[in-house]
Amino acid sequence: MLTEKEAELMNMLWEKGPLFVRQMVDLYPDPKPHFNTVATTIRILETKGYVGHEVLGNSHRFFAIADKSEFRSKSIGDVIRNFFGNSYKLAISSLIEEEKISVDEVKEILKIIEQKNSKGNQSKSDNP
């Protein structure tokens, strides 16, 4: 899982593409973090295997190695496993109790699930 600061940098790299540390600092709103803070955090992400770099002159330009969609699904899985006993039902229930998700959003999710299930059943019936 990522810290809040690590997630901010990963989102920058996913949205903007390869960046130098100075460019990352410039993308922050005021008050901007110190250059060394950003450099340390990006190196931690590199050590974790989420970020790579290329040498350009005397500098390093960093890029995301981790794919955002793969990372998102792995991270959600980690949260569900670590905080909800691997129960997606418990996680959704918690979101509803805390009013983080509306009834309309739950209905929308159910519709997506039903559509996915009906497509899955259609493809199974198409294959003898």
C-alpha positions as CSV (number, residue, x, y, z in Angstrom):
1,M,0.0,0.0,0.0
2,L,1.1,3.6,-0.6
3,T,1.4,6.4,1.8
4,E,-0.6,9.6,1.0
5,K,2.6,11.3,-0.3
6,E,3.6,8.2,-2.4
7,A,0.1,8.1,-3.9
8,E,0.3,11.8,-4.8
9,L,3.6,11.2,-6.7
10,M,2.3,8.1,-8.4
11,N,-0.8,10.0,-9.6
12,M,1.4,12.7,-11.0
13,L,3.4,10.1,-13.0
14,W,0.3,8.3,-14.2
15,E,-1.3,11.5,-15.3
16,K,1.7,13.5,-16.6
17,G,4.1,10.8,-17.7
18,P,7.8,10.9,-17.0
19,L,8.9,13.8,-14.7
20,F,12.0,15.2,-13.1
21,V,11.8,15.8,-9.3
22,R,11.8,19.6,-9.9
23,Q,8.7,19.2,-12.1
24,M,7.0,17.1,-9.5
25,V,7.6,19.8,-6.9
26,D,6.2,22.5,-9.3
27,L,3.0,20.5,-9.7
28,Y,2.2,20.7,-6.0
29,P,0.0,23.5,-4.7
30,D,1.5,26.0,-2.2
31,P,3.0,25.4,0.2
32,K,5.2,23.1,-1.9
33,P,7.1,20.3,-0.3
34,H,10.9,20.6,-0.2
35,F,12.8,19.2,-3.2
36,N,14.6,16.6,-0.9
37,T,11.3,15.4,0.5
38,V,10.0,14.6,-3.0
39,A,13.3,13.1,-4.1
40,T,13.3,10.8,-1.0
41,T,9.7,9.7,-1.6
42,I,10.3,9.0,-5.3
43,R,13.4,6.9,-4.4
44,I,11.3,4.9,-1.9
45,L,8.7,4.3,-4.7
46,E,11.6,3.2,-6.9
47,T,12.9,0.8,-4.2
48,K,9.3,-0.7,-3.9
49,G,9.4,-1.3,-7.7
50,Y,6.6,1.1,-8.6
51,V,8.8,3.7,-10.3
52,G,11.8,3.6,-12.6
53,H,14.2,6.3,-13.9
54,E,16.2,7.2,-16.9
55,V,19.4,9.3,-16.7
56,L,19.3,12.5,-18.8
57,G,22.5,14.5,-18.4
58,N,23.1,15.0,-14.7
59,S,19.5,14.3,-13.8
60,H,17.0,11.5,-13.4
61,R,13.6,11.5,-15.0
62,F,11.2,9.2,-13.2
63,F,8.3,7.2,-14.7
64,A,5.6,4.8,-13.4
65,I,6.3,1.1,-13.8
66,A,3.2,0.0,-12.0
67,D,0.0,0.1,-14.2
68,K,-2.6,2.3,-12.5
69,S,-5.5,-0.2,-13.1
70,E,-3.5,-3.2,-11.8
71,F,-2.3,-1.2,-8.9
72,R,-5.8,0.0,-8.0
73,S,-7.2,-3.5,-8.0
74,K,-4.3,-4.9,-6.0
75,S,-4.6,-2.1,-3.5
76,I,-8.4,-2.6,-3.1
77,G,-7.8,-6.3,-2.6
78,D,-5.2,-5.5,0.1
79,V,-7.6,-3.2,2.0
80,I,-10.4,-5.7,1.8
81,R,-8.2,-8.5,3.0
82,N,-6.4,-6.5,5.8
83,F,-9.3,-4.4,7.2
84,F,-12.5,-6.4,6.3
85,G,-11.4,-10.0,6.8
86,N,-11.5,-10.5,3.0
87,S,-15.2,-9.7,3.0
88,Y,-16.3,-7.4,0.2
89,K,-19.8,-7.5,1.7
90,L,-18.4,-6.1,5.0
91,A,-16.5,-3.4,3.1
92,I,-19.6,-2.3,1.2
93,S,-21.7,-2.4,4.4
94,S,-19.2,-0.2,6.1
95,L,-19.3,2.3,3.3
96,I,-23.1,2.4,3.5
97,E,-23.1,2.8,7.3
98,E,-20.6,5.7,7.1
99,E,-22.7,7.2,4.3
100,K,-19.7,7.1,1.9
101,I,-21.8,5.5,-0.7
102,S,-25.5,6.3,-1.6
103,V,-28.4,3.9,-2.2
104,D,-28.3,5.0,-5.9
105,E,-24.7,4.1,-6.2
106,V,-25.4,0.7,-4.7
107,K,-28.2,0.2,-7.2
108,E,-25.8,1.2,-10.0
109,I,-23.2,-1.4,-8.7
110,L,-25.9,-4.1,-8.6
111,K,-26.9,-3.2,-12.2
112,I,-23.3,-3.6,-13.3
113,I,-23.0,-7.0,-11.5
114,E,-26.2,-8.2,-13.1
115,Q,-25.1,-7.1,-16.5
116,K,-21.7,-8.8,-16.0
117,N,-23.4,-12.0,-14.8
118,S,-25.9,-12.1,-17.7
119,K,-23.0,-11.6,-20.2
120,G,-21.1,-14.4,-18.5
121,N,-24.1,-16.7,-18.7
122,Q,-24.6,-15.8,-22.4
123,S,-21.0,-16.7,-23.3
124,K,-21.3,-20.0,-21.3
125,S,-24.4,-20.9,-23.2
126,D,-22.8,-20.1,-26.5
127,N,-20.0,-22.5,-25.8
128,P,-21.3,-26.1,-25.7
